[in-house]
Amino acid sequence: MRREDGWHGGFAERGADPPALRRSDWGQADGRSRAEGAVDVVAALAARAVPGTRLGTKDELRARCGVSVGTFNEALRLLQARGVVTVQRGPGGGLFAAEQTPMARFAHSVLALDAAQADVAEALRIRDALEPLLWQDALWHASPADVKDLRGLLTAMESAAESADADAFVRANWRLHARVADITPSMLLRSLYVTLLDLVERHALGVGSEGAVPLAEHIRGRCELHAALIDALDRRDQEAVARLVAKHGTVGT
């Protein structure tokens, strides 16, 4: 594990965790989040069920997974993005096994890739190529509530930077990008991006400094860049968004 200016890249290996953890304790020994563990449990149920079968209520499935409400909500977002489940509200509602669309099958095939550095690097390269499309859609479709959520996630990134917690910074950064993906009306774009993001996150690529720039300074710069992007999004400043997204693609994370 690499250490640089008091920061550390990637996720630290940890011992076994109790069933439900605080958001700050999401990391597991294999580098995957508690939310991903819940995804695997529900996805296994859906895989054995006929499409349209009711798998249970959110509370029932959350209890089965042994995770907190916030963690299960994150898992549910991933399950829906991958086309694994659908959610119905009201009496008799809950989570239902979804029809396995071509997009869902594609997502599963991507997640089946091994942890070879070449696979992860390729996923990161393709994910970065999709960033301009996501921010362009966000420019035209983001609501005030979307912008407020993005600012909240930016605050989490800034807090991690201030406390010199590189793991928390990387997780907050991924959550911010996943939230941007939630804004696009294109299910295809959203599913493809989130699937690639999940692949990168599963294999825990760490944050690294750029050239001779100290890592702490690099991360502060990333916070400032994302803050400027969100401000430009809020102003509907198309030129600024395009310029900042181009800069975003040249410095990673």
Coordinates of N, CA and C in Angstrom, one line a residue:
M1 N 0.8 -1.2 0.0 CA 0.0 0.0 0.0 C 0.9 1.2 0.0
R2 N 0.5 2.2 -0.9 CA 1.4 3.4 -1.0 C 0.9 4.5 -0.1
R3 N 1.9 5.2 0.6 CA 1.6 6.3 1.4 C 2.3 7.5 0.9
E4 N 1.7 8.7 0.9 CA 2.2 9.9 0.3 C 1.7 11.1 1.0
D5 N 2.6 11.8 1.7 CA 2.2 13.0 2.4 C 1.0 12.7 3.4
G6 N 1.1 11.6 4.1 CA 0.1 11.3 5.1 C -1.2 10.7 4.5
W7 N -1.2 10.6 3.1 CA -2.4 10.0 2.5 C -2.1 8.6 2.1
H8 N -3.1 7.8 1.8 CA -2.9 6.4 1.3 C -3.9 6.1 0.2
G9 N -3.4 5.5 -0.9 CA -4.3 5.2 -2.0 C -5.0 3.9 -1.8
G10 N -6.1 3.8 -2.4 CA -6.9 2.5 -2.3 C -7.6 2.4 -1.0
F11 N -8.1 1.2 -0.8 CA -8.8 0.9 0.4 C -8.0 0.0 1.3
A12 N -7.9 0.3 2.6 CA -7.1 -0.5 3.5 C -7.8 -1.9 3.8
E13 N -7.0 -2.9 4.0 CA -7.6 -4.2 4.3 C -8.0 -4.2 5.7
R14 N -9.2 -4.7 6.0 CA -9.7 -4.7 7.3 C -10.2 -6.1 7.7
G15 N -10.5 -6.3 9.0 CA -11.0 -7.5 9.4 C -12.5 -7.6 9.2
A16 N -13.1 -8.6 9.7 CA -14.6 -8.8 9.6 C -15.3 -7.7 10.3
D17 N -16.4 -7.3 9.7 CA -17.2 -6.2 10.3 C -18.5 -6.8 10.8
P18 N -19.2 -6.1 11.8 CA -20.5 -6.5 12.2 C -21.5 -6.3 11.1
P19 N -22.7 -6.8 11.1 CA -23.7 -6.7 10.0 C -23.9 -5.3 9.5
A20 N -24.2 -4.4 10.4 CA -24.5 -3.0 10.0 C -23.5 -2.1 10.4
L21 N -23.0 -1.2 9.5 CA -21.9 -0.3 9.8 C -22.3 1.1 9.5
R22 N -21.6 2.1 10.1 CA -21.8 3.5 9.7 C -21.2 3.7 8.3
R23 N -21.7 4.7 7.7 CA -21.2 5.0 6.3 C -19.7 5.1 6.2
S24 N -19.1 5.6 7.3 CA -17.6 5.8 7.3 C -16.9 4.5 7.4
D25 N -17.6 3.4 7.7 CA -17.0 2.1 7.9 C -17.3 1.1 6.8
W26 N -17.7 1.7 5.6 CA -18.1 0.8 4.5 C -17.1 -0.2 4.1
G27 N -15.8 0.1 4.1 CA -14.8 -0.8 3.5 C -14.8 -2.2 4.1
Q28 N -14.5 -3.2 3.3 CA -14.4 -4.6 3.8 C -13.1 -5.1 3.5
A29 N -12.7 -6.3 3.9 CA -11.4 -6.8 3.7 C -11.1 -7.0 2.2
D30 N -12.1 -7.3 1.4 CA -11.8 -7.5 0.0 C -12.0 -6.2 -0.8
G31 N -12.0 -5.1 -0.1 CA -12.1 -3.8 -0.8 C -13.4 -3.4 -1.4
R32 N -14.4 -4.2 -1.1 CA -15.8 -3.9 -1.6 C -16.6 -3.3 -0.5
S33 N -17.6 -2.5 -0.8 CA -18.4 -1.8 0.2 C -19.5 -2.8 0.7
R34 N -20.0 -2.4 1.8 CA -21.2 -3.1 2.4 C -22.3 -3.1 1.4
A35 N -22.5 -2.0 0.7 CA -23.6 -1.9 -0.3 C -23.4 -2.9 -1.3
E36 N -22.2 -3.2 -1.8 CA -22.0 -4.2 -2.8 C -22.3 -5.6 -2.3
G37 N -22.0 -5.8 -1.0 CA -22.4 -7.1 -0.4 C -23.9 -7.3 -0.4
A38 N -24.7 -6.2 -0.1 CA -26.1 -6.3 -0.2 C -26.6 -6.5 -1.6
V39 N -25.9 -5.9 -2.6 CA -26.3 -6.1 -4.0 C -26.2 -7.5 -4.4
D40 N -25.1 -8.2 -3.9 CA -24.9 -9.6 -4.3 C -26.0 -10.5 -3.7
V41 N -26.4 -10.2 -2.5 CA -27.4 -11.0 -1.9 C -28.7 -10.9 -2.6
V42 N -29.2 -9.6 -2.9 CA -30.4 -9.4 -3.6 C -30.3 -9.9 -5.1
A43 N -29.2 -9.7 -5.7 CA -29.0 -10.1 -7.1 C -29.1 -11.7 -7.2
A44 N -28.6 -12.4 -6.2 CA -28.7 -13.8 -6.2 C -30.1 -14.3 -6.1
L45 N -30.9 -13.6 -5.3 CA -32.3 -13.9 -5.2 C -33.0 -13.7 -6.5
A46 N -32.7 -12.5 -7.1 CA -33.4 -12.2 -8.4 C -33.0 -13.2 -9.5
A47 N -31.7 -13.6 -9.5 CA -31.3 -14.6 -10.5 C -32.0 -15.9 -10.5
R48 N -32.4 -16.3 -9.3 CA -33.1 -17.6 -9.1 C -34.6 -17.5 -9.3
A49 N -35.1 -16.2 -9.5 CA -36.6 -16.0 -9.5 C -37.0 -15.7 -11.0
V50 N -38.3 -16.0 -11.2 CA -38.9 -15.7 -12.5 C -39.1 -14.2 -12.6
P51 N -38.8 -13.5 -13.7 CA -39.0 -12.1 -13.8 C -40.4 -11.7 -13.3
G52 N -40.5 -10.7 -12.5 CA -41.8 -10.3 -12.0 C -42.1 -10.8 -10.6
T53 N -41.3 -11.7 -10.1 CA -41.5 -12.3 -8.8 C -41.1 -11.3 -7.7
R54 N -42.0 -11.2 -6.7 CA -41.8 -10.3 -5.6 C -40.7 -10.9 -4.7
L55 N -39.6 -10.2 -4.4 CA -38.5 -10.7 -3.6 C -38.7 -10.3 -2.2
G56 N -39.5 -9.3 -1.9 CA -39.7 -8.9 -0.5 C -39.8 -7.4 -0.4
T57 N -40.1 -6.9 0.8 CA -40.1 -5.4 1.0 C -38.7 -4.9 1.2
K58 N -38.5 -3.6 1.2 CA -37.2 -3.1 1.4 C -36.7 -3.4 2.8
D59 N -37.6 -3.4 3.8 CA -37.2 -3.7 5.2 C -36.8 -5.2 5.3
E60 N -37.6 -6.0 4.7 CA -37.3 -7.5 4.7 C -36.0 -7.8 4.1
L61 N -35.7 -7.2 3.0 CA -34.4 -7.5 2.3 C -33.3 -6.8 3.0
R62 N -33.5 -5.6 3.5 CA -32.4 -5.0 4.3 C -32.0 -5.8 5.5
A63 N -33.0 -6.4 6.2 CA -32.7 -7.2 7.4 C -32.0 -8.5 6.9
R64 N -32.4 -9.0 5.8 CA -31.7 -10.2 5.3 C -30.2 -9.9 5.0
C65 N -30.0 -8.7 4.5 CA -28.6 -8.3 4.1 C -27.8 -7.9 5.3
G66 N -28.5 -7.5 6.4 CA -27.8 -7.1 7.6 C -27.1 -5.8 7.5
V67 N -27.7 -4.8 6.8 CA -27.1 -3.5 6.6 C -28.0 -2.4 7.1
S68 N -27.4 -1.2 7.2 CA -28.2 -0.1 7.6 C -29.1 0.4 6.5
V69 N -30.0 1.3 6.9 CA -31.0 1.9 5.9 C -30.2 2.6 4.8
G70 N -29.3 3.4 5.2 CA -28.5 4.2 4.2 C -27.7 3.3 3.2
T71 N -27.1 2.2 3.8 CA -26.4 1.3 3.0 C -27.3 0.5 2.0
F72 N -28.5 0.1 2.5 CA -29.4 -0.6 1.6 C -29.9 0.3 0.5
N73 N -30.1 1.6 0.8 CA -30.6 2.5 -0.2 C -29.5 2.7 -1.3
E74 N -28.3 2.7 -0.9 CA -27.2 2.7 -1.9 C -27.2 1.4 -2.8
A75 N -27.4 0.3 -2.1 CA -27.5 -1.0 -2.8 C -28.6 -1.0 -3.8
L76 N -29.8 -0.5 -3.4 CA -31.0 -0.4 -4.2 C -30.7 0.4 -5.4
R77 N -30.0 1.5 -5.3 CA -29.7 2.4 -6.4 C -28.9 1.6 -7.4
L78 N -27.9 0.8 -6.9 CA -27.0 0.0 -7.8 C -27.9 -1.1 -8.5
L79 N -28.7 -1.7 -7.8 CA -29.6 -2.8 -8.3 C -30.5 -2.3 -9.4
Q80 N -31.0 -1.1 -9.2 CA -31.9 -0.5 -10.2 C -31.1 -0.1 -11.5
A81 N -29.9 0.5 -11.2 CA -29.1 1.0 -12.3 C -28.7 -0.2 -13.2
R82 N -28.5 -1.4 -12.6 CA -28.0 -2.6 -13.3 C -29.2 -3.3 -13.9
G83 N -30.4 -2.9 -13.6 CA -31.6 -3.6 -14.2 C -31.9 -4.9 -13.6
V84 N -31.5 -5.1 -12.3 CA -31.7 -6.3 -11.6 C -33.1 -6.4 -11.0
V85 N -33.5 -5.3 -10.4 CA -34.8 -5.3 -9.7 C -35.6 -4.1 -10.2
T86 N -36.9 -4.2 -9.9 CA -37.8 -3.0 -10.1 C -38.5 -2.8 -8.7
V87 N -38.9 -1.6 -8.5 CA -39.5 -1.2 -7.2 C -41.0 -0.8 -7.4
Q88 N -41.9 -1.4 -6.7 CA -43.3 -1.0 -6.7 C -43.7 -0.5 -5.4
R89 N -44.5 0.6 -5.3 CA -44.9 1.1 -4.0 C -46.4 0.8 -3.8
G90 N -46.8 1.0 -2.5 CA -48.2 0.7 -2.2 C -48.4 -0.7 -1.7
P91 N -49.6 -1.0 -1.4 CA -49.9 -2.4 -0.9 C -49.5 -3.5 -1.9
G92 N -48.8 -4.5 -1.3 CA -48.3 -5.5 -2.2 C -47.0 -5.1 -2.9
G93 N -46.5 -3.9 -2.6 CA -45.3 -3.5 -3.3 C -44.0 -4.1 -2.7
G94 N -42.9 -3.6 -3.2 CA -41.6 -4.1 -2.7 C -40.6 -4.1 -3.9
L95 N -39.7 -5.0 -3.8 CA -38.7 -5.3 -4.8 C -39.1 -6.5 -5.6
F96 N -39.0 -6.4 -6.9 CA -39.4 -7.5 -7.8 C -38.2 -7.8 -8.8
A97 N -38.1 -9.1 -9.1 CA -37.0 -9.5 -10.1 C -37.4 -8.9 -11.4
A98 N -36.4 -8.2 -12.0 CA -36.6 -7.6 -13.3 C -36.3 -8.5 -14.5
E99 N -37.0 -8.2 -15.6 CA -36.7 -8.9 -16.8 C -35.2 -8.6 -17.2
Q100 N -34.5 -9.6 -17.5 CA -33.0 -9.4 -17.9 C -32.9 -8.8 -19.3
T101 N -32.8 -7.5 -19.3 CA -32.7 -6.8 -20.6 C -31.3 -7.0 -21.1
P102 N -31.0 -6.7 -22.4 CA -29.7 -6.7 -22.9 C -28.7 -5.9 -22.1
M103 N -29.2 -4.7 -21.6 CA -28.4 -3.8 -20.9 C -28.0 -4.5 -19.5
A104 N -28.9 -5.2 -18.9 CA -28.6 -5.9 -17.6 C -27.6 -7.0 -17.9
R105 N -27.8 -7.7 -19.0 CA -26.8 -8.8 -19.3 C -25.4 -8.2 -19.5
F106 N -25.4 -7.1 -20.2 CA -24.1 -6.4 -20.4 C -23.5 -6.1 -19.1
A107 N -24.3 -5.5 -18.2 CA -23.7 -5.1 -16.9 C -23.1 -6.3 -16.2
H108 N -23.8 -7.4 -16.2 CA -23.3 -8.6 -15.5 C -22.0 -9.1 -16.2
S109 N -21.9 -9.0 -17.5 CA -20.7 -9.5 -18.2 C -19.6 -8.6 -17.8
V110 N -19.8 -7.3 -17.7 CA -18.7 -6.4 -17.3 C -18.2 -6.7 -15.9
L111 N -19.2 -6.9 -15.0 CA -18.8 -7.2 -13.6 C -18.2 -8.5 -13.4
A112 N -18.3 -9.4 -14.4 CA -17.6 -10.7 -14.4 C -16.2 -10.6 -14.8
L113 N -15.7 -9.5 -15.3 CA -14.3 -9.3 -15.6 C -13.4 -9.6 -14.4
D114 N -12.2 -10.1 -14.7 CA -11.3 -10.3 -13.5 C -10.7 -9.0 -13.1
A115 N -9.9 -9.0 -12.1 CA -9.3 -7.8 -11.5 C -8.0 -7.4 -12.1
A116 N -7.7 -7.9 -13.3 CA -6.5 -7.6 -14.0 C -6.4 -6.1 -14.2
Q117 N -5.3 -5.5 -14.0 CA -5.1 -4.0 -14.0 C -5.5 -3.5 -15.4
A118 N -5.3 -4.3 -16.5 CA -5.7 -3.9 -17.8 C -7.2 -3.7 -17.9
D119 N -8.0 -4.6 -17.3 CA -9.4 -4.5 -17.4 C -9.9 -3.3 -16.7
V120 N -9.4 -3.0 -15.5 CA -9.8 -1.9 -14.7 C -9.4 -0.6 -15.4
A121 N -8.2 -0.5 -15.9 CA -7.7 0.7 -16.6 C -8.6 0.9 -17.8
E122 N -8.9 -0.1 -18.5 CA -9.8 0.1 -19.7 C -11.2 0.6 -19.3
A123 N -11.7 0.0 -18.2 CA -13.0 0.5 -17.7 C -12.9 2.0 -17.4
L124 N -11.8 2.4 -16.7 CA -11.7 3.8 -16.3 C -11.6 4.7 -17.5
R125 N -10.9 4.2 -18.6 CA -10.7 5.0 -19.8 C -12.1 5.2 -20.5
I126 N -12.9 4.2 -20.6 CA -14.2 4.3 -21.2 C -15.1 5.1 -20.3
R127 N -15.1 4.9 -19.0 CA -15.9 5.8 -18.1 C -15.6 7.2 -18.3
D128 N -14.3 7.6 -18.4 CA -13.9 9.0 -18.6 C -14.4 9.5 -19.9
A129 N -14.4 8.7 -20.9 CA -14.9 9.1 -22.2 C -16.4 9.5 -22.2
L130 N -17.1 8.9 -21.2 CA -18.6 9.1 -21.1 C -18.9 10.4 -20.3
E131 N -17.9 10.9 -19.5 CA -18.1 12.0 -18.7 C -18.7 13.2 -19.4
P132 N -18.2 13.6 -20.6 CA -18.8 14.8 -21.2 C -20.3 14.6 -21.5
L133 N -20.7 13.4 -21.9 CA -22.1 13.2 -22.2 C -23.0 13.3 -20.9
L134 N -22.5 12.8 -19.8 CA -23.2 12.9 -18.5 C -23.4 14.3 -18.1
W135 N -22.3 15.1 -18.1 CA -22.4 16.5 -17.7 C -23.2 17.3 -18.6
Q136 N -23.2 17.0 -19.9 CA -24.0 17.7 -20.9 C -25.5 17.5 -20.6
D137 N -25.9 16.2 -20.3 CA -27.3 15.9 -19.9 C -27.6 16.6 -18.6
A138 N -26.7 16.6 -17.6 CA -26.9 17.2 -16.3 C -27.1 18.7 -16.5
L139 N -26.4 19.3 -17.5 CA -26.6 20.8 -17.8 C -28.0 21.1 -18.1
W140 N -28.7 20.2 -18.8 CA -30.0 20.6 -19.3 C -31.1 20.0 -18.4
H141 N -30.8 19.0 -17.6 CA -31.9 18.3 -16.9 C -31.7 18.4 -15.3
A142 N -30.6 18.9 -14.8 CA -30.5 19.0 -13.4 C -31.5 19.9 -12.7
S143 N -32.2 19.5 -11.7 CA -33.1 20.3 -11.0 C -32.4 20.9 -9.8
P144 N -33.0 21.9 -9.1 CA -32.4 22.5 -7.9 C -32.1 21.4 -6.9
A145 N -33.0 20.4 -6.8 CA -32.7 19.3 -5.8 C -31.5 18.5 -6.2
D146 N -31.3 18.3 -7.5 CA -30.1 17.6 -7.9 C -28.8 18.3 -7.6
V147 N -28.9 19.7 -7.8 CA -27.7 20.5 -7.5 C -27.4 20.5 -6.0
K148 N -28.5 20.5 -5.2 CA -28.3 20.5 -3.8 C -27.7 19.2 -3.3
D149 N -28.1 18.1 -3.9 CA -27.5 16.8 -3.6 C -26.0 16.7 -4.0
L150 N -25.7 17.3 -5.1 CA -24.3 17.3 -5.6 C -23.4 18.2 -4.6
R151 N -24.0 19.2 -4.1 CA -23.2 20.1 -3.2 C -23.0 19.3 -1.9
G152 N -24.0 18.6 -1.5 CA -23.8 17.8 -0.3 C -22.7 16.7 -0.4
L153 N -22.6 16.1 -1.6 CA -21.6 15.1 -1.8 C -20.2 15.8 -2.0
L154 N -20.2 17.0 -2.5 CA -19.0 17.7 -2.6 C -18.5 18.1 -1.2
T155 N -19.4 18.4 -0.3 CA -19.0 18.6 1.1 C -18.3 17.4 1.7
A156 N -18.8 16.2 1.4 CA -18.2 15.0 1.9 C -16.8 14.9 1.4
M157 N -16.6 15.2 0.1 CA -15.2 15.2 -0.5 C -14.3 16.1 0.2
E158 N -14.8 17.3 0.5 CA -14.0 18.4 1.1 C -13.7 18.0 2.5
S159 N -14.6 17.4 3.3 CA -14.3 16.9 4.6 C -13.3 15.9 4.6
A160 N -13.3 14.9 3.7 CA -12.3 13.9 3.6 C -10.9 14.5 3.3
A161 N -10.9 15.5 2.4 CA -9.6 16.2 2.1 C -9.0 16.8 3.4
E162 N -9.9 17.5 4.1 CA -9.4 18.2 5.3 C -8.9 17.3 6.4
S163 N -9.5 16.1 6.5 CA -9.1 15.1 7.5 C -8.1 14.1 7.0
A164 N -7.6 14.4 5.8 CA -6.5 13.5 5.2 C -6.9 12.0 5.1
D165 N -8.2 11.8 4.8 CA -8.7 10.4 4.6 C -8.9 10.2 3.1
A166 N -7.9 9.6 2.5 CA -7.9 9.3 1.1 C -9.0 8.3 0.7
D167 N -9.2 7.3 1.5 CA -10.3 6.3 1.3 C -11.6 7.0 1.2
A168 N -11.9 7.8 2.2 CA -13.2 8.5 2.2 C -13.3 9.5 1.1
F169 N -12.2 10.1 0.6 CA -12.3 11.0 -0.5 C -12.7 10.3 -1.8
V170 N -12.0 9.1 -2.0 CA -12.3 8.3 -3.2 C -13.8 7.9 -3.2
R171 N -14.3 7.4 -2.1 CA -15.7 7.0 -2.0 C -16.6 8.1 -2.3
A172 N -16.4 9.3 -1.7 CA -17.2 10.4 -1.9 C -17.2 10.9 -3.3
N173 N -16.0 10.8 -3.9 CA -15.9 11.2 -5.3 C -16.7 10.3 -6.2
W174 N -16.7 8.9 -5.9 CA -17.5 8.0 -6.7 C -18.9 8.2 -6.5
R175 N -19.4 8.6 -5.3 CA -20.8 8.8 -5.1 C -21.3 10.1 -5.8
L176 N -20.4 11.1 -5.9 CA -20.8 12.3 -6.6 C -21.0 12.0 -8.1
H177 N -20.0 11.2 -8.6 CA -20.1 10.9 -10.1 C -21.4 10.0 -10.3
A178 N -21.7 9.1 -9.4 CA -22.9 8.2 -9.6 C -24.1 9.1 -9.5
R179 N -24.1 10.1 -8.7 CA -25.3 11.0 -8.6 C -25.4 11.9 -9.8
V180 N -24.3 12.3 -10.5 CA -24.4 13.0 -11.8 C -25.1 12.0 -12.8
A181 N -24.7 10.8 -12.7 CA -25.3 9.8 -13.7 C -26.8 9.6 -13.4
D182 N -27.3 9.8 -12.2 CA -28.7 9.7 -11.9 C -29.5 10.7 -12.7
I183 N -28.9 11.8 -13.1 CA -29.6 12.9 -13.6 C -30.0 12.7 -15.1
T184 N -29.2 12.0 -15.8 CA -29.4 11.8 -17.3 C -30.7 11.0 -17.5
P185 N -31.5 11.5 -18.5 CA -32.7 10.7 -18.8 C -32.4 9.5 -19.6
S186 N -31.2 9.3 -20.1 CA -30.8 8.1 -20.9 C -30.5 6.9 -20.0
M187 N -31.4 5.9 -20.0 CA -31.1 4.8 -19.2 C -29.9 4.0 -19.6
L188 N -29.7 4.0 -21.0 CA -28.5 3.3 -21.5 C -27.2 4.0 -21.1
L189 N -27.1 5.3 -21.1 CA -25.9 6.0 -20.7 C -25.7 5.8 -19.2
R190 N -26.8 6.0 -18.4 CA -26.6 5.8 -17.0 C -26.2 4.4 -16.6
S191 N -26.8 3.4 -17.2 CA -26.4 2.0 -16.8 C -25.0 1.7 -17.2
L192 N -24.6 2.1 -18.4 CA -23.2 1.8 -18.9 C -22.2 2.5 -18.0
Y193 N -22.5 3.8 -17.7 CA -21.5 4.5 -16.8 C -21.4 3.9 -15.4
V194 N -22.6 3.7 -14.8 CA -22.6 3.2 -13.4 C -21.9 1.8 -13.4
T195 N -22.2 1.0 -14.4 CA -21.6 -0.3 -14.4 C -20.1 -0.2 -14.5
L196 N -19.5 0.6 -15.3 CA -18.1 0.8 -15.4 C -17.5 1.4 -14.1
L197 N -18.3 2.3 -13.5 CA -17.9 2.9 -12.2 C -17.8 1.9 -11.1
D198 N -18.8 1.0 -11.1 CA -18.8 -0.1 -10.1 C -17.6 -1.0 -10.3
L199 N -17.2 -1.3 -11.6 CA -16.1 -2.2 -11.8 C -14.8 -1.6 -11.2
V200 N -14.6 -0.3 -11.5 CA -13.5 0.4 -11.0 C -13.5 0.4 -9.5
E201 N -14.7 0.7 -8.9 CA -14.8 0.8 -7.4 C -14.5 -0.6 -6.8
R202 N -15.0 -1.7 -7.4 CA -14.8 -3.0 -6.8 C -13.3 -3.3 -6.7
H203 N -12.5 -2.9 -7.6 CA -11.1 -3.2 -7.5 C -10.2 -2.0 -7.0
A204 N -10.9 -1.1 -6.4 CA -10.3 -0.1 -5.5 C -9.1 0.6 -6.1
L205 N -9.2 1.3 -7.2 CA -8.1 2.1 -7.7 C -7.9 3.2 -6.7
G206 N -6.7 3.4 -6.2 CA -6.5 4.5 -5.3 C -6.3 5.9 -6.0
V207 N -6.3 6.9 -5.2 CA -6.1 8.2 -5.7 C -4.6 8.5 -5.7
G208 N -4.1 9.1 -6.8 CA -2.7 9.3 -6.9 C -2.4 10.8 -7.2
S209 N -1.3 11.3 -6.8 CA -0.9 12.7 -7.2 C -0.5 12.8 -8.6
E210 N -0.5 14.0 -9.1 CA -0.2 14.3 -10.5 C 1.2 14.8 -10.6
G211 N 2.1 14.0 -11.2 CA 3.5 14.4 -11.3 C 4.1 14.7 -10.0
A212 N 4.7 15.9 -9.9 CA 5.4 16.3 -8.7 C 4.5 17.0 -7.6
V213 N 3.3 17.1 -8.0 CA 2.3 17.8 -7.1 C 2.0 16.9 -5.9
P214 N 2.2 17.4 -4.6 CA 1.9 16.5 -3.4 C 0.5 16.0 -3.5
L215 N 0.2 14.8 -3.0 CA -1.1 14.2 -3.1 C -2.2 15.1 -2.4
A216 N -1.9 15.6 -1.2 CA -2.9 16.4 -0.5 C -3.3 17.7 -1.4
E217 N -2.3 18.3 -2.0 CA -2.6 19.4 -2.9 C -3.4 19.0 -4.1
H218 N -3.1 17.8 -4.7 CA -3.8 17.3 -5.8 C -5.3 17.1 -5.5
I219 N -5.5 16.5 -4.3 CA -6.9 16.3 -3.9 C -7.7 17.6 -3.6
R220 N -7.0 18.5 -3.1 CA -7.7 19.8 -2.9 C -8.1 20.4 -4.2
G221 N -7.2 20.2 -5.2 CA -7.5 20.7 -6.5 C -8.7 20.0 -7.2
R222 N -8.8 18.7 -6.9 CA -9.9 18.0 -7.4 C -11.2 18.5 -6.8
C223 N -11.2 18.8 -5.5 CA -12.4 19.4 -4.8 C -12.8 20.7 -5.5
E224 N -11.8 21.6 -5.7 CA -12.0 22.9 -6.3 C -12.6 22.7 -7.8
L225 N -12.1 21.7 -8.5 CA -12.6 21.5 -9.9 C -14.0 21.1 -9.8
H226 N -14.4 20.1 -8.9 CA -15.8 19.7 -8.9 C -16.7 20.8 -8.4
A227 N -16.2 21.6 -7.4 CA -17.0 22.7 -7.0 C -17.3 23.7 -8.1
A228 N -16.3 23.9 -9.0 CA -16.5 24.8 -10.1 C -17.5 24.2 -11.1
L229 N -17.4 22.9 -11.3 CA -18.3 22.2 -12.2 C -19.8 22.3 -11.7
I230 N -20.0 22.1 -10.4 CA -21.3 22.2 -9.9 C -21.9 23.6 -10.0
D231 N -21.0 24.6 -9.7 CA -21.4 26.0 -9.8 C -21.8 26.3 -11.3
A232 N -21.0 25.8 -12.2 CA -21.4 26.1 -13.7 C -22.7 25.4 -14.0
L233 N -22.9 24.2 -13.5 CA -24.1 23.5 -13.7 C -25.3 24.3 -13.2
D234 N -25.1 24.8 -12.0 CA -26.2 25.6 -11.4 C -26.5 26.9 -12.2
R235 N -25.5 27.4 -12.8 CA -25.7 28.6 -13.7 C -26.2 28.3 -15.1
R236 N -26.2 27.0 -15.4 CA -26.5 26.6 -16.8 C -25.5 27.2 -17.8
D237 N -24.2 27.2 -17.3 CA -23.1 27.8 -18.1 C -22.5 26.7 -19.0
Q238 N -23.0 26.6 -20.2 CA -22.6 25.5 -21.1 C -21.1 25.6 -21.4
E239 N -20.6 26.8 -21.7 CA -19.1 26.9 -22.0 C -18.2 26.5 -20.8
A240 N -18.6 26.9 -19.6 CA -17.8 26.6 -18.5 C -17.8 25.1 -18.2
V241 N -19.0 24.5 -18.3 CA -19.1 23.1 -18.1 C -18.2 22.3 -19.1
A242 N -18.3 22.7 -20.3 CA -17.5 22.0 -21.3 C -16.0 22.1 -21.0
R243 N -15.6 23.3 -20.6 CA -14.1 23.6 -20.4 C -13.7 22.8 -19.1
L244 N -14.5 22.8 -18.1 CA -14.1 22.1 -16.8 C -14.2 20.6 -17.0
V245 N -15.1 20.1 -17.8 CA -15.1 18.6 -18.0 C -13.9 18.2 -18.8
A246 N -13.5 19.0 -19.8 CA -12.2 18.7 -20.5 C -11.0 18.7 -19.6
K247 N -11.0 19.6 -18.6 CA -9.9 19.6 -17.6 C -10.0 18.4 -16.7
H248 N -11.2 18.1 -16.3 CA -11.5 16.9 -15.5 C -10.9 15.7 -16.1
G249 N -11.0 15.5 -17.4 CA -10.6 14.3 -18.1 C -9.1 14.2 -18.2
T250 N -8.3 15.3 -18.0 CA -6.9 15.3 -18.1 C -6.2 15.0 -16.8
V251 N -6.9 15.0 -15.7 CA -6.2 14.8 -14.4 C -6.7 13.7 -13.6
G252 N -7.7 12.9 -14.1 CA -8.2 11.7 -13.4 C -9.1 12.0 -12.2
T253 N -9.6 10.9 -11.6 CA -10.5 10.9 -10.5 C -11.7 11.8 -10.6

